[in-house]
């Protein structure tokens, strides 16, 4: 039941009156907790398999994190959300730690 509760908590997170940092931090805590219940798979093949299935699964999880974070942001970020979702590939969730507000209070992202 704990996994279901964590998934529900993650799906219900909305920015509301919280900062983007608070929203992101809350999601990170939940992602880490879920990972403790459902750790990343490890290849047990002998010899190690050469396909990319495992890395593809892990990459999809990272993309899910990006989309989940964006989905919870307030409407004022709709343009940024749309621009990010159109990127191929999606930026990693680590890049969201580089989000900052400019002098006008608008969220900007630093994409390297």
PDB file of N, CA and C in Angstrom:
ATOM      1  N   UNK A   1       0.811  -1.200   0.000  1.00  0.00           N
ATOM      2  CA  UNK A   1       0.000   0.000   0.000  1.00  0.00           C
ATOM      3  C   UNK A   1       0.857   1.269   0.000  1.00  0.00           C
ATOM      4  N   UNK A   2       2.040   1.207   0.583  1.00  0.00           N
ATOM      5  CA  UNK A   2       2.885   2.389   0.679  1.00  0.00           C
ATOM      6  C   UNK A   2       3.247   2.913  -0.709  1.00  0.00           C
ATOM      7  N   UNK A   3       3.504   2.031  -1.663  1.00  0.00           N
ATOM      8  CA  UNK A   3       3.853   2.447  -3.022  1.00  0.00           C
ATOM      9  C   UNK A   3       2.701   3.225  -3.640  1.00  0.00           C
ATOM     10  N   UNK A   4       1.499   2.727  -3.478  1.00  0.00           N
ATOM     11  CA  UNK A   4       0.318   3.406  -4.012  1.00  0.00           C
ATOM     12  C   UNK A   4       0.145   4.778  -3.377  1.00  0.00           C
ATOM     13  N   UNK A   5       0.357   4.865  -2.077  1.00  0.00           N
ATOM     14  CA  UNK A   5       0.246   6.145  -1.383  1.00  0.00           C
ATOM     15  C   UNK A   5       1.273   7.146  -1.909  1.00  0.00           C
ATOM     16  N   UNK A   6       2.492   6.690  -2.106  1.00  0.00           N
ATOM     17  CA  UNK A   6       3.539   7.573  -2.634  1.00  0.00           C
ATOM     18  C   UNK A   6       3.186   8.059  -4.033  1.00  0.00           C
ATOM     19  N   UNK A   7       2.696   7.148  -4.861  1.00  0.00           N
ATOM     20  CA  UNK A   7       2.304   7.533  -6.218  1.00  0.00           C
ATOM     21  C   UNK A   7       1.165   8.545  -6.202  1.00  0.00           C
ATOM     22  N   UNK A   8       0.209   8.357  -5.308  1.00  0.00           N
ATOM     23  CA  UNK A   8      -0.893   9.316  -5.187  1.00  0.00           C
ATOM     24  C   UNK A   8      -0.381  10.670  -4.710  1.00  0.00           C
ATOM     25  N   UNK A   9       0.516  10.653  -3.726  1.00  0.00           N
ATOM     26  CA  UNK A   9       1.095  11.901  -3.228  1.00  0.00           C
ATOM     27  C   UNK A   9       1.815  12.643  -4.345  1.00  0.00           C
ATOM     28  N   UNK A  10       2.599  11.924  -5.136  1.00  0.00           N
ATOM     29  CA  UNK A  10       3.342  12.562  -6.228  1.00  0.00           C
ATOM     30  C   UNK A  10       2.395  13.149  -7.272  1.00  0.00           C
ATOM     31  N   UNK A  11       1.349  12.411  -7.592  1.00  0.00           N
ATOM     32  CA  UNK A  11       0.403  12.873  -8.607  1.00  0.00           C
ATOM     33  C   UNK A  11      -0.394  14.085  -8.140  1.00  0.00           C
ATOM     34  N   UNK A  12      -0.528  14.241  -6.831  1.00  0.00           N
ATOM     35  CA  UNK A  12      -1.355  15.340  -6.314  1.00  0.00           C
ATOM     36  C   UNK A  12      -0.552  16.608  -6.020  1.00  0.00           C
ATOM     37  N   UNK A  13       0.751  16.559  -6.178  1.00  0.00           N
ATOM     38  CA  UNK A  13       1.567  17.738  -5.841  1.00  0.00           C
ATOM     39  C   UNK A  13       1.346  18.839  -6.867  1.00  0.00           C
ATOM     40  N   UNK A  14       0.934  19.963  -6.365  1.00  0.00           N
ATOM     41  CA  UNK A  14       0.746  21.175  -7.168  1.00  0.00           C
ATOM     42  C   UNK A  14       1.533  22.281  -6.492  1.00  0.00           C
ATOM     43  N   UNK A  15       2.038  23.187  -7.278  1.00  0.00           N
ATOM     44  CA  UNK A  15       2.848  24.269  -6.730  1.00  0.00           C
ATOM     45  C   UNK A  15       2.034  25.148  -5.788  1.00  0.00           C
ATOM     46  N   UNK A  16       0.870  25.576  -6.230  1.00  0.00           N
ATOM     47  CA  UNK A  16       0.043  26.441  -5.399  1.00  0.00           C
ATOM     48  C   UNK A  16       0.804  27.675  -4.963  1.00  0.00           C
ATOM     49  N   UNK A  17       0.841  27.928  -3.648  1.00  0.00           N
ATOM     50  CA  UNK A  17       1.551  29.103  -3.150  1.00  0.00           C
ATOM     51  C   UNK A  17       2.996  28.792  -2.735  1.00  0.00           C
ATOM     52  N   UNK A  18       3.458  27.573  -3.045  1.00  0.00           N
ATOM     53  CA  UNK A  18       4.834  27.189  -2.727  1.00  0.00           C
ATOM     54  C   UNK A  18       5.771  27.654  -3.843  1.00  0.00           C
ATOM     55  N   UNK A  19       7.022  27.804  -3.517  1.00  0.00           N
ATOM     56  CA  UNK A  19       8.015  28.132  -4.537  1.00  0.00           C
ATOM     57  C   UNK A  19       8.279  26.893  -5.391  1.00  0.00           C
ATOM     58  N   UNK A  20       8.873  27.110  -6.558  1.00  0.00           N
ATOM     59  CA  UNK A  20       9.230  25.968  -7.407  1.00  0.00           C
ATOM     60  C   UNK A  20      10.233  25.078  -6.681  1.00  0.00           C
ATOM     61  N   UNK A  21      11.105  25.669  -5.889  1.00  0.00           N
ATOM     62  CA  UNK A  21      12.093  24.891  -5.138  1.00  0.00           C
ATOM     63  C   UNK A  21      11.422  23.988  -4.120  1.00  0.00           C
ATOM     64  N   UNK A  22      10.416  24.511  -3.415  1.00  0.00           N
ATOM     65  CA  UNK A  22       9.681  23.692  -2.439  1.00  0.00           C
ATOM     66  C   UNK A  22       8.965  22.540  -3.131  1.00  0.00           C
ATOM     67  N   UNK A  23       8.354  22.835  -4.257  1.00  0.00           N
ATOM     68  CA  UNK A  23       7.637  21.815  -5.015  1.00  0.00           C
ATOM     69  C   UNK A  23       8.614  20.735  -5.500  1.00  0.00           C
ATOM     70  N   UNK A  24       9.732  21.153  -6.044  1.00  0.00           N
ATOM     71  CA  UNK A  24      10.744  20.232  -6.552  1.00  0.00           C
ATOM     72  C   UNK A  24      11.318  19.383  -5.419  1.00  0.00           C
ATOM     73  N   UNK A  25      11.616  20.009  -4.296  1.00  0.00           N
ATOM     74  CA  UNK A  25      12.186  19.293  -3.159  1.00  0.00           C
ATOM     75  C   UNK A  25      11.224  18.237  -2.640  1.00  0.00           C
ATOM     76  N   UNK A  26       9.953  18.578  -2.554  1.00  0.00           N
ATOM     77  CA  UNK A  26       8.939  17.616  -2.094  1.00  0.00           C
ATOM     78  C   UNK A  26       8.884  16.413  -3.029  1.00  0.00           C
ATOM     79  N   UNK A  27       8.918  16.661  -4.330  1.00  0.00           N
ATOM     80  CA  UNK A  27       8.913  15.558  -5.291  1.00  0.00           C
ATOM     81  C   UNK A  27      10.168  14.703  -5.141  1.00  0.00           C
ATOM     82  N   UNK A  28      11.323  15.329  -4.968  1.00  0.00           N
ATOM     83  CA  UNK A  28      12.572  14.573  -4.807  1.00  0.00           C
ATOM     84  C   UNK A  28      12.507  13.637  -3.610  1.00  0.00           C
ATOM     85  N   UNK A  29      11.942  14.124  -2.511  1.00  0.00           N
ATOM     86  CA  UNK A  29      11.800  13.292  -1.317  1.00  0.00           C
ATOM     87  C   UNK A  29      10.915  12.087  -1.624  1.00  0.00           C
ATOM     88  N   UNK A  30       9.808  12.322  -2.307  1.00  0.00           N
ATOM     89  CA  UNK A  30       8.900  11.222  -2.647  1.00  0.00           C
ATOM     90  C   UNK A  30       9.534  10.264  -3.645  1.00  0.00           C
ATOM     91  N   UNK A  31      10.255  10.774  -4.646  1.00  0.00           N
ATOM     92  CA  UNK A  31      10.939   9.903  -5.611  1.00  0.00           C
ATOM     93  C   UNK A  31      11.953   9.015  -4.906  1.00  0.00           C
ATOM     94  N   UNK A  32      12.704   9.594  -3.984  1.00  0.00           N
ATOM     95  CA  UNK A  32      13.698   8.812  -3.240  1.00  0.00           C
ATOM     96  C   UNK A  32      13.033   7.743  -2.379  1.00  0.00           C
ATOM     97  N   UNK A  33      11.934   8.105  -1.751  1.00  0.00           N
ATOM     98  CA  UNK A  33      11.236   7.133  -0.915  1.00  0.00           C
ATOM     99  C   UNK A  33      10.672   5.999  -1.764  1.00  0.00           C
ATOM    100  N   UNK A  34      10.094   6.350  -2.901  1.00  0.00           N
ATOM    101  CA  UNK A  34       9.573   5.310  -3.792  1.00  0.00           C
ATOM    102  C   UNK A  34      10.700   4.401  -4.275  1.00  0.00           C
ATOM    103  N   UNK A  35      11.840   4.982  -4.563  1.00  0.00           N
ATOM    104  CA  UNK A  35      12.987   4.196  -5.025  1.00  0.00           C
ATOM    105  C   UNK A  35      13.457   3.223  -3.949  1.00  0.00           C
ATOM    106  N   UNK A  36      13.278   3.586  -2.678  1.00  0.00           N
ATOM    107  CA  UNK A  36      13.666   2.668  -1.600  1.00  0.00           C
ATOM    108  C   UNK A  36      12.751   1.439  -1.571  1.00  0.00           C
ATOM    109  N   UNK A  37      11.514   1.599  -2.005  1.00  0.00           N
ATOM    110  CA  UNK A  37      10.578   0.478  -2.079  1.00  0.00           C
ATOM    111  C   UNK A  37      10.690  -0.268  -3.411  1.00  0.00           C
ATOM    112  N   UNK A  38      11.040   0.462  -4.454  1.00  0.00           N
ATOM    113  CA  UNK A  38      11.168  -0.119  -5.791  1.00  0.00           C
ATOM    114  C   UNK A  38      12.494   0.331  -6.402  1.00  0.00           C
ATOM    115  N   UNK A  39      13.601  -0.309  -5.994  1.00  0.00           N
ATOM    116  CA  UNK A  39      14.907   0.119  -6.493  1.00  0.00           C
ATOM    117  C   UNK A  39      15.033  -0.094  -8.003  1.00  0.00           C
ATOM    118  N   UNK A  40      15.989   0.628  -8.588  1.00  0.00           N
ATOM    119  CA  UNK A  40      16.248   0.464 -10.010  1.00  0.00           C
ATOM    120  C   UNK A  40      16.640  -0.979 -10.285  1.00  0.00           C
ATOM    121  N   UNK A  41      16.168  -1.528 -11.406  1.00  0.00           N
ATOM    122  CA  UNK A  41      16.542  -2.902 -11.741  1.00  0.00           C
ATOM    123  C   UNK A  41      18.033  -3.004 -12.064  1.00  0.00           C
ATOM    124  N   UNK A  42      18.574  -4.182 -11.834  1.00  0.00           N
ATOM    125  CA  UNK A  42      19.978  -4.453 -12.123  1.00  0.00           C
ATOM    126  C   UNK A  42      20.032  -5.676 -13.018  1.00  0.00           C
ATOM    127  N   UNK A  43      20.835  -5.606 -14.038  1.00  0.00           N
ATOM    128  CA  UNK A  43      20.979  -6.729 -14.956  1.00  0.00           C
ATOM    129  C   UNK A  43      21.658  -7.893 -14.243  1.00  0.00           C
ATOM    130  N   UNK A  44      21.010  -9.062 -14.296  1.00  0.00           N
ATOM    131  CA  UNK A  44      21.567 -10.249 -13.665  1.00  0.00           C
ATOM    132  C   UNK A  44      22.052 -11.258 -14.698  1.00  0.00           C
ATOM    133  N   UNK A  45      22.074 -10.854 -15.953  1.00  0.00           N
ATOM    134  CA  UNK A  45      22.513 -11.758 -17.021  1.00  0.00           C
ATOM    135  C   UNK A  45      24.003 -12.063 -16.869  1.00  0.00           C
ATOM    136  N   UNK A  46      24.379 -13.269 -17.256  1.00  0.00           N
ATOM    137  CA  UNK A  46      25.786 -13.631 -17.245  1.00  0.00           C
ATOM    138  C   UNK A  46      26.118 -14.282 -18.572  1.00  0.00           C
ATOM    139  N   UNK A  47      26.863 -13.655 -19.420  1.00  0.00           N
ATOM    140  CA  UNK A  47      27.496 -12.346 -19.265  1.00  0.00           C
ATOM    141  C   UNK A  47      26.456 -11.236 -19.355  1.00  0.00           C
ATOM    142  N   UNK A  48      26.854 -10.040 -18.929  1.00  0.00           N
ATOM    143  CA  UNK A  48      25.942  -8.894 -18.960  1.00  0.00           C
ATOM    144  C   UNK A  48      25.356  -8.742 -20.352  1.00  0.00           C
ATOM    145  N   UNK A  49      24.080  -8.440 -20.411  1.00  0.00           N
ATOM    146  CA  UNK A  49      23.425  -8.271 -21.702  1.00  0.00           C
ATOM    147  C   UNK A  49      23.939  -6.999 -22.381  1.00  0.00           C
ATOM    148  N   UNK A  50      23.822  -6.986 -23.685  1.00  0.00           N
ATOM    149  CA  UNK A  50      24.343  -5.848 -24.440  1.00  0.00           C
ATOM    150  C   UNK A  50      23.226  -4.947 -24.983  1.00  0.00           C
ATOM    151  N   UNK A  51      21.994  -5.292 -24.676  1.00  0.00           N
ATOM    152  CA  UNK A  51      20.896  -4.451 -25.150  1.00  0.00           C
ATOM    153  C   UNK A  51      20.762  -3.220 -24.252  1.00  0.00           C
ATOM    154  N   UNK A  52      20.000  -2.269 -24.703  1.00  0.00           N
ATOM    155  CA  UNK A  52      19.825  -1.017 -23.961  1.00  0.00           C
ATOM    156  C   UNK A  52      18.527  -0.983 -23.153  1.00  0.00           C
ATOM    157  N   UNK A  53      17.898  -2.111 -22.954  1.00  0.00           N
ATOM    158  CA  UNK A  53      16.601  -2.133 -22.297  1.00  0.00           C
ATOM    159  C   UNK A  53      16.662  -1.518 -20.905  1.00  0.00           C
ATOM    160  N   UNK A  54      17.629  -1.911 -20.114  1.00  0.00           N
ATOM    161  CA  UNK A  54      17.724  -1.397 -18.753  1.00  0.00           C
ATOM    162  C   UNK A  54      17.959   0.110 -18.745  1.00  0.00           C
ATOM    163  N   UNK A  55      18.869   0.589 -19.587  1.00  0.00           N
ATOM    164  CA  UNK A  55      19.114   2.034 -19.622  1.00  0.00           C
ATOM    165  C   UNK A  55      17.901   2.787 -20.150  1.00  0.00           C
ATOM    166  N   UNK A  56      17.140   2.172 -21.050  1.00  0.00           N
ATOM    167  CA  UNK A  56      15.915   2.802 -21.553  1.00  0.00           C
ATOM    168  C   UNK A  56      14.858   2.919 -20.454  1.00  0.00           C
ATOM    169  N   UNK A  57      14.744   1.901 -19.633  1.00  0.00           N
ATOM    170  CA  UNK A  57      13.795   1.933 -18.512  1.00  0.00           C
ATOM    171  C   UNK A  57      14.160   3.059 -17.546  1.00  0.00           C
ATOM    172  N   UNK A  58      15.441   3.164 -17.225  1.00  0.00           N
ATOM    173  CA  UNK A  58      15.892   4.203 -16.304  1.00  0.00           C
ATOM    174  C   UNK A  58      15.722   5.592 -16.900  1.00  0.00           C
ATOM    175  N   UNK A  59      15.963   5.725 -18.199  1.00  0.00           N
ATOM    176  CA  UNK A  59      15.774   7.017 -18.865  1.00  0.00           C
ATOM    177  C   UNK A  59      14.301   7.426 -18.864  1.00  0.00           C
ATOM    178  N   UNK A  60      13.415   6.477 -19.079  1.00  0.00           N
ATOM    179  CA  UNK A  60      11.975   6.783 -19.037  1.00  0.00           C
ATOM    180  C   UNK A  60      11.556   7.265 -17.658  1.00  0.00           C
ATOM    181  N   UNK A  61      12.123   6.664 -16.626  1.00  0.00           N
ATOM    182  CA  UNK A  61      11.794   7.102 -15.266  1.00  0.00           C
ATOM    183  C   UNK A  61      12.219   8.555 -15.075  1.00  0.00           C
ATOM    184  N   UNK A  62      13.397   8.905 -15.555  1.00  0.00           N
ATOM    185  CA  UNK A  62      13.875  10.282 -15.445  1.00  0.00           C
ATOM    186  C   UNK A  62      12.966  11.240 -16.212  1.00  0.00           C
ATOM    187  N   UNK A  63      12.516  10.820 -17.390  1.00  0.00           N
ATOM    188  CA  UNK A  63      11.595  11.651 -18.171  1.00  0.00           C
ATOM    189  C   UNK A  63      10.270  11.812 -17.435  1.00  0.00           C
ATOM    190  N   UNK A  64       9.815  10.749 -16.792  1.00  0.00           N
ATOM    191  CA  UNK A  64       8.582  10.830 -15.997  1.00  0.00           C
ATOM    192  C   UNK A  64       8.733  11.861 -14.882  1.00  0.00           C
ATOM    193  N   UNK A  65       9.900  11.919 -14.264  1.00  0.00           N
ATOM    194  CA  UNK A  65      10.150  12.902 -13.204  1.00  0.00           C
ATOM    195  C   UNK A  65      10.057  14.327 -13.751  1.00  0.00           C
ATOM    196  N   UNK A  66      10.643  14.557 -14.915  1.00  0.00           N
ATOM    197  CA  UNK A  66      10.568  15.887 -15.535  1.00  0.00           C
ATOM    198  C   UNK A  66       9.118  16.262 -15.781  1.00  0.00           C
ATOM    199  N   UNK A  67       8.361  15.359 -16.391  1.00  0.00           N
ATOM    200  CA  UNK A  67       6.962  15.655 -16.713  1.00  0.00           C
ATOM    201  C   UNK A  67       6.125  15.839 -15.453  1.00  0.00           C
ATOM    202  N   UNK A  68       6.406  15.062 -14.429  1.00  0.00           N
ATOM    203  CA  UNK A  68       5.661  15.180 -13.176  1.00  0.00           C
ATOM    204  C   UNK A  68       5.910  16.529 -12.516  1.00  0.00           C
ATOM    205  N   UNK A  69       7.145  16.967 -12.517  1.00  0.00           N
ATOM    206  CA  UNK A  69       7.467  18.272 -11.945  1.00  0.00           C
ATOM    207  C   UNK A  69       6.779  19.378 -12.731  1.00  0.00           C
ATOM    208  N   UNK A  70       6.874  19.340 -14.043  1.00  0.00           N
ATOM    209  CA  UNK A  70       6.268  20.380 -14.881  1.00  0.00           C
ATOM    210  C   UNK A  70       4.756  20.415 -14.718  1.00  0.00           C
ATOM    211  N   UNK A  71       4.148  19.243 -14.614  1.00  0.00           N
ATOM    212  CA  UNK A  71       2.687  19.158 -14.486  1.00  0.00           C
ATOM    213  C   UNK A  71       2.200  19.870 -13.225  1.00  0.00           C
ATOM    214  N   UNK A  72       3.026  19.881 -12.179  1.00  0.00           N
ATOM    215  CA  UNK A  72       2.603  20.482 -10.917  1.00  0.00           C
ATOM    216  C   UNK A  72       2.807  21.985 -10.827  1.00  0.00           C
ATOM    217  N   UNK A  73       3.514  22.572 -11.808  1.00  0.00           N
ATOM    218  CA  UNK A  73       3.777  24.011 -11.744  1.00  0.00           C
ATOM    219  C   UNK A  73       2.532  24.828 -12.059  1.00  0.00           C
ATOM    220  N   UNK A  74       2.489  26.029 -11.529  1.00  0.00           N
ATOM    221  CA  UNK A  74       1.367  26.937 -11.756  1.00  0.00           C
ATOM    222  C   UNK A  74       1.269  27.347 -13.221  1.00  0.00           C
ATOM    223  N   UNK A  75       0.108  27.864 -13.608  1.00  0.00           N
ATOM    224  CA  UNK A  75      -0.164  28.274 -14.976  1.00  0.00           C
ATOM    225  C   UNK A  75       0.763  29.347 -15.514  1.00  0.00           C
ATOM    226  N   UNK A  76       1.331  30.158 -14.633  1.00  0.00           N
ATOM    227  CA  UNK A  76       2.231  31.215 -15.097  1.00  0.00           C
ATOM    228  C   UNK A  76       3.458  30.647 -15.795  1.00  0.00           C
ATOM    229  N   UNK A  77       3.715  29.366 -15.619  1.00  0.00           N
ATOM    230  CA  UNK A  77       4.873  28.724 -16.241  1.00  0.00           C
ATOM    231  C   UNK A  77       4.493  27.928 -17.489  1.00  0.00           C
ATOM    232  N   UNK A  78       3.302  28.147 -18.018  1.00  0.00           N
ATOM    233  CA  UNK A  78       2.830  27.329 -19.137  1.00  0.00           C
ATOM    234  C   UNK A  78       3.726  27.427 -20.364  1.00  0.00           C
ATOM    235  N   UNK A  79       4.253  28.604 -20.665  1.00  0.00           N
ATOM    236  CA  UNK A  79       5.125  28.750 -21.834  1.00  0.00           C
ATOM    237  C   UNK A  79       6.413  27.962 -21.628  1.00  0.00           C
ATOM    238  N   UNK A  80       7.004  28.085 -20.456  1.00  0.00           N
ATOM    239  CA  UNK A  80       8.230  27.348 -20.158  1.00  0.00           C
ATOM    240  C   UNK A  80       7.960  25.849 -20.209  1.00  0.00           C
ATOM    241  N   UNK A  81       6.843  25.412 -19.616  1.00  0.00           N
ATOM    242  CA  UNK A  81       6.507  23.994 -19.626  1.00  0.00           C
ATOM    243  C   UNK A  81       6.379  23.492 -21.056  1.00  0.00           C
ATOM    244  N   UNK A  82       5.680  24.227 -21.897  1.00  0.00           N
ATOM    245  CA  UNK A  82       5.504  23.820 -23.293  1.00  0.00           C
ATOM    246  C   UNK A  82       6.837  23.734 -24.015  1.00  0.00           C
ATOM    247  N   UNK A  83       7.687  24.740 -23.810  1.00  0.00           N
ATOM    248  CA  UNK A  83       8.990  24.744 -24.471  1.00  0.00           C
ATOM    249  C   UNK A  83       9.837  23.549 -24.043  1.00  0.00           C
ATOM    250  N   UNK A  84       9.823  23.242 -22.766  1.00  0.00           N
ATOM    251  CA  UNK A  84      10.611  22.118 -22.272  1.00  0.00           C
ATOM    252  C   UNK A  84      10.057  20.798 -22.801  1.00  0.00           C
ATOM    253  N   UNK A  85       8.735  20.661 -22.798  1.00  0.00           N
ATOM    254  CA  UNK A  85       8.135  19.404 -23.262  1.00  0.00           C
ATOM    255  C   UNK A  85       8.348  19.163 -24.758  1.00  0.00           C
ATOM    256  N   UNK A  86       8.629  20.221 -25.512  1.00  0.00           N
ATOM    257  CA  UNK A  86       8.896  20.060 -26.946  1.00  0.00           C
ATOM    258  C   UNK A  86      10.347  19.684 -27.222  1.00  0.00           C
ATOM    259  N   UNK A  87      11.211  19.756 -26.212  1.00  0.00           N
ATOM    260  CA  UNK A  87      12.619  19.411 -26.412  1.00  0.00           C
ATOM    261  C   UNK A  87      12.774  17.909 -26.634  1.00  0.00           C
ATOM    262  N   UNK A  88      13.687  17.571 -27.503  1.00  0.00           N
ATOM    263  CA  UNK A  88      13.975  16.168 -27.771  1.00  0.00           C
ATOM    264  C   UNK A  88      15.477  15.987 -27.816  1.00  0.00           C
ATOM    265  N   UNK A  89      16.030  15.357 -26.811  1.00  0.00           N
ATOM    266  CA  UNK A  89      15.368  14.712 -25.681  1.00  0.00           C
ATOM    267  C   UNK A  89      15.004  15.736 -24.602  1.00  0.00           C
ATOM    268  N   UNK A  90      14.153  15.301 -23.699  1.00  0.00           N
ATOM    269  CA  UNK A  90      13.808  16.154 -22.562  1.00  0.00           C
ATOM    270  C   UNK A  90      15.069  16.401 -21.747  1.00  0.00           C
ATOM    271  N   UNK A  91      15.199  17.575 -21.164  1.00  0.00           N
ATOM    272  CA  UNK A  91      16.354  17.807 -20.285  1.00  0.00           C
ATOM    273  C   UNK A  91      16.241  16.924 -19.043  1.00  0.00           C
ATOM    274  N   UNK A  92      17.368  16.629 -18.457  1.00  0.00           N
ATOM    275  CA  UNK A  92      17.358  15.801 -17.258  1.00  0.00           C
ATOM    276  C   UNK A  92      16.774  16.586 -16.088  1.00  0.00           C
ATOM    277  N   UNK A  93      16.312  15.859 -15.099  1.00  0.00           N
ATOM    278  CA  UNK A  93      15.756  16.507 -13.917  1.00  0.00           C
ATOM    279  C   UNK A  93      16.839  17.291 -13.188  1.00  0.00           C
ATOM    280  N   UNK A  94      18.084  16.891 -13.328  1.00  0.00           N
ATOM    281  CA  UNK A  94      19.186  17.614 -12.684  1.00  0.00           C
ATOM    282  C   UNK A  94      19.264  19.050 -13.190  1.00  0.00           C
ATOM    283  N   UNK A  95      18.888  19.285 -14.437  1.00  0.00           N
ATOM    284  CA  UNK A  95      18.929  20.646 -14.970  1.00  0.00           C
ATOM    285  C   UNK A  95      17.921  21.553 -14.293  1.00  0.00           C
ATOM    286  N   UNK A  96      16.880  20.975 -13.705  1.00  0.00           N
ATOM    287  CA  UNK A  96      15.886  21.803 -13.033  1.00  0.00           C
ATOM    288  C   UNK A  96      16.423  22.390 -11.739  1.00  0.00           C
ATOM    289  N   UNK A  97      17.530  21.827 -11.255  1.00  0.00           N
ATOM    290  CA  UNK A  97      18.141  22.425 -10.071  1.00  0.00           C
ATOM    291  C   UNK A  97      18.794  23.756 -10.429  1.00  0.00           C
ATOM    292  N   UNK A  98      18.896  24.049 -11.728  1.00  0.00           N
ATOM    293  CA  UNK A  98      19.468  25.311 -12.189  1.00  0.00           C
ATOM    294  C   UNK A  98      18.393  26.370 -12.466  1.00  0.00           C
ATOM    295  N   UNK A  99      17.158  26.080 -12.077  1.00  0.00           N
ATOM    296  CA  UNK A  99      16.100  27.059 -12.284  1.00  0.00           C
ATOM    297  C   UNK A  99      16.318  28.237 -11.344  1.00  0.00           C
ATOM    298  N   UNK A 100      16.018  29.389 -11.852  1.00  0.00           N
ATOM    299  CA  UNK A 100      16.164  30.582 -11.028  1.00  0.00           C
ATOM    300  C   UNK A 100      15.181  31.633 -11.500  1.00  0.00           C
ATOM    301  N   UNK A 101      14.931  32.575 -10.632  1.00  0.00           N
ATOM    302  CA  UNK A 101      14.068  33.692 -10.987  1.00  0.00           C
ATOM    303  C   UNK A 101      14.918  34.848 -11.475  1.00  0.00           C
ATOM    304  N   UNK A 102      14.470  35.473 -12.563  1.00  0.00           N
ATOM    305  CA  UNK A 102      15.176  36.672 -13.003  1.00  0.00           C
ATOM    306  C   UNK A 102      14.650  37.869 -12.212  1.00  0.00           C
ATOM    307  N   UNK A 103      15.154  39.045 -12.492  1.00  0.00           N
ATOM    308  CA  UNK A 103      14.808  40.230 -11.703  1.00  0.00           C
ATOM    309  C   UNK A 103      13.330  40.593 -11.777  1.00  0.00           C
ATOM    310  N   UNK A 104      12.637  40.143 -12.814  1.00  0.00           N
ATOM    311  CA  UNK A 104      11.205  40.444 -12.951  1.00  0.00           C
ATOM    312  C   UNK A 104      10.336  39.372 -12.305  1.00  0.00           C
ATOM    313  N   UNK A 105      10.956  38.421 -11.630  1.00  0.00           N
ATOM    314  CA  UNK A 105      10.181  37.384 -10.954  1.00  0.00           C
ATOM    315  C   UNK A 105       9.764  36.263 -11.881  1.00  0.00           C
ATOM    316  N   UNK A 106      10.277  36.239 -13.081  1.00  0.00           N
ATOM    317  CA  UNK A 106       9.949  35.175 -14.025  1.00  0.00           C
ATOM    318  C   UNK A 106      10.940  34.026 -13.871  1.00  0.00           C
ATOM    319  N   UNK A 107      10.442  32.817 -14.013  1.00  0.00           N
ATOM    320  CA  UNK A 107      11.311  31.651 -13.923  1.00  0.00           C
ATOM    321  C   UNK A 107      12.102  31.524 -15.217  1.00  0.00           C
ATOM    322  N   UNK A 108      13.382  31.340 -15.088  1.00  0.00           N
ATOM    323  CA  UNK A 108      14.224  31.084 -16.257  1.00  0.00           C
ATOM    324  C   UNK A 108      14.971  29.800 -16.004  1.00  0.00           C
ATOM    325  N   UNK A 109      15.384  29.148 -17.058  1.00  0.00           N
ATOM    326  CA  UNK A 109      16.171  27.936 -16.901  1.00  0.00           C
ATOM    327  C   UNK A 109      17.508  28.130 -17.570  1.00  0.00           C
ATOM    328  N   UNK A 110      18.480  27.493 -17.005  1.00  0.00           N
ATOM    329  CA  UNK A 110      19.811  27.540 -17.576  1.00  0.00           C
ATOM    330  C   UNK A 110      20.042  26.202 -18.260  1.00  0.00           C
ATOM    331  N   UNK A 111      20.021  26.222 -19.551  1.00  0.00           N
ATOM    332  CA  UNK A 111      20.240  25.004 -20.321  1.00  0.00           C
ATOM    333  C   UNK A 111      21.623  25.063 -20.940  1.00  0.00           C
ATOM    334  N   UNK A 112      22.453  24.089 -20.623  1.00  0.00           N
ATOM    335  CA  UNK A 112      23.817  24.075 -21.129  1.00  0.00           C
ATOM    336  C   UNK A 112      23.878  23.326 -22.447  1.00  0.00           C
TER     337      UNK A 112
END
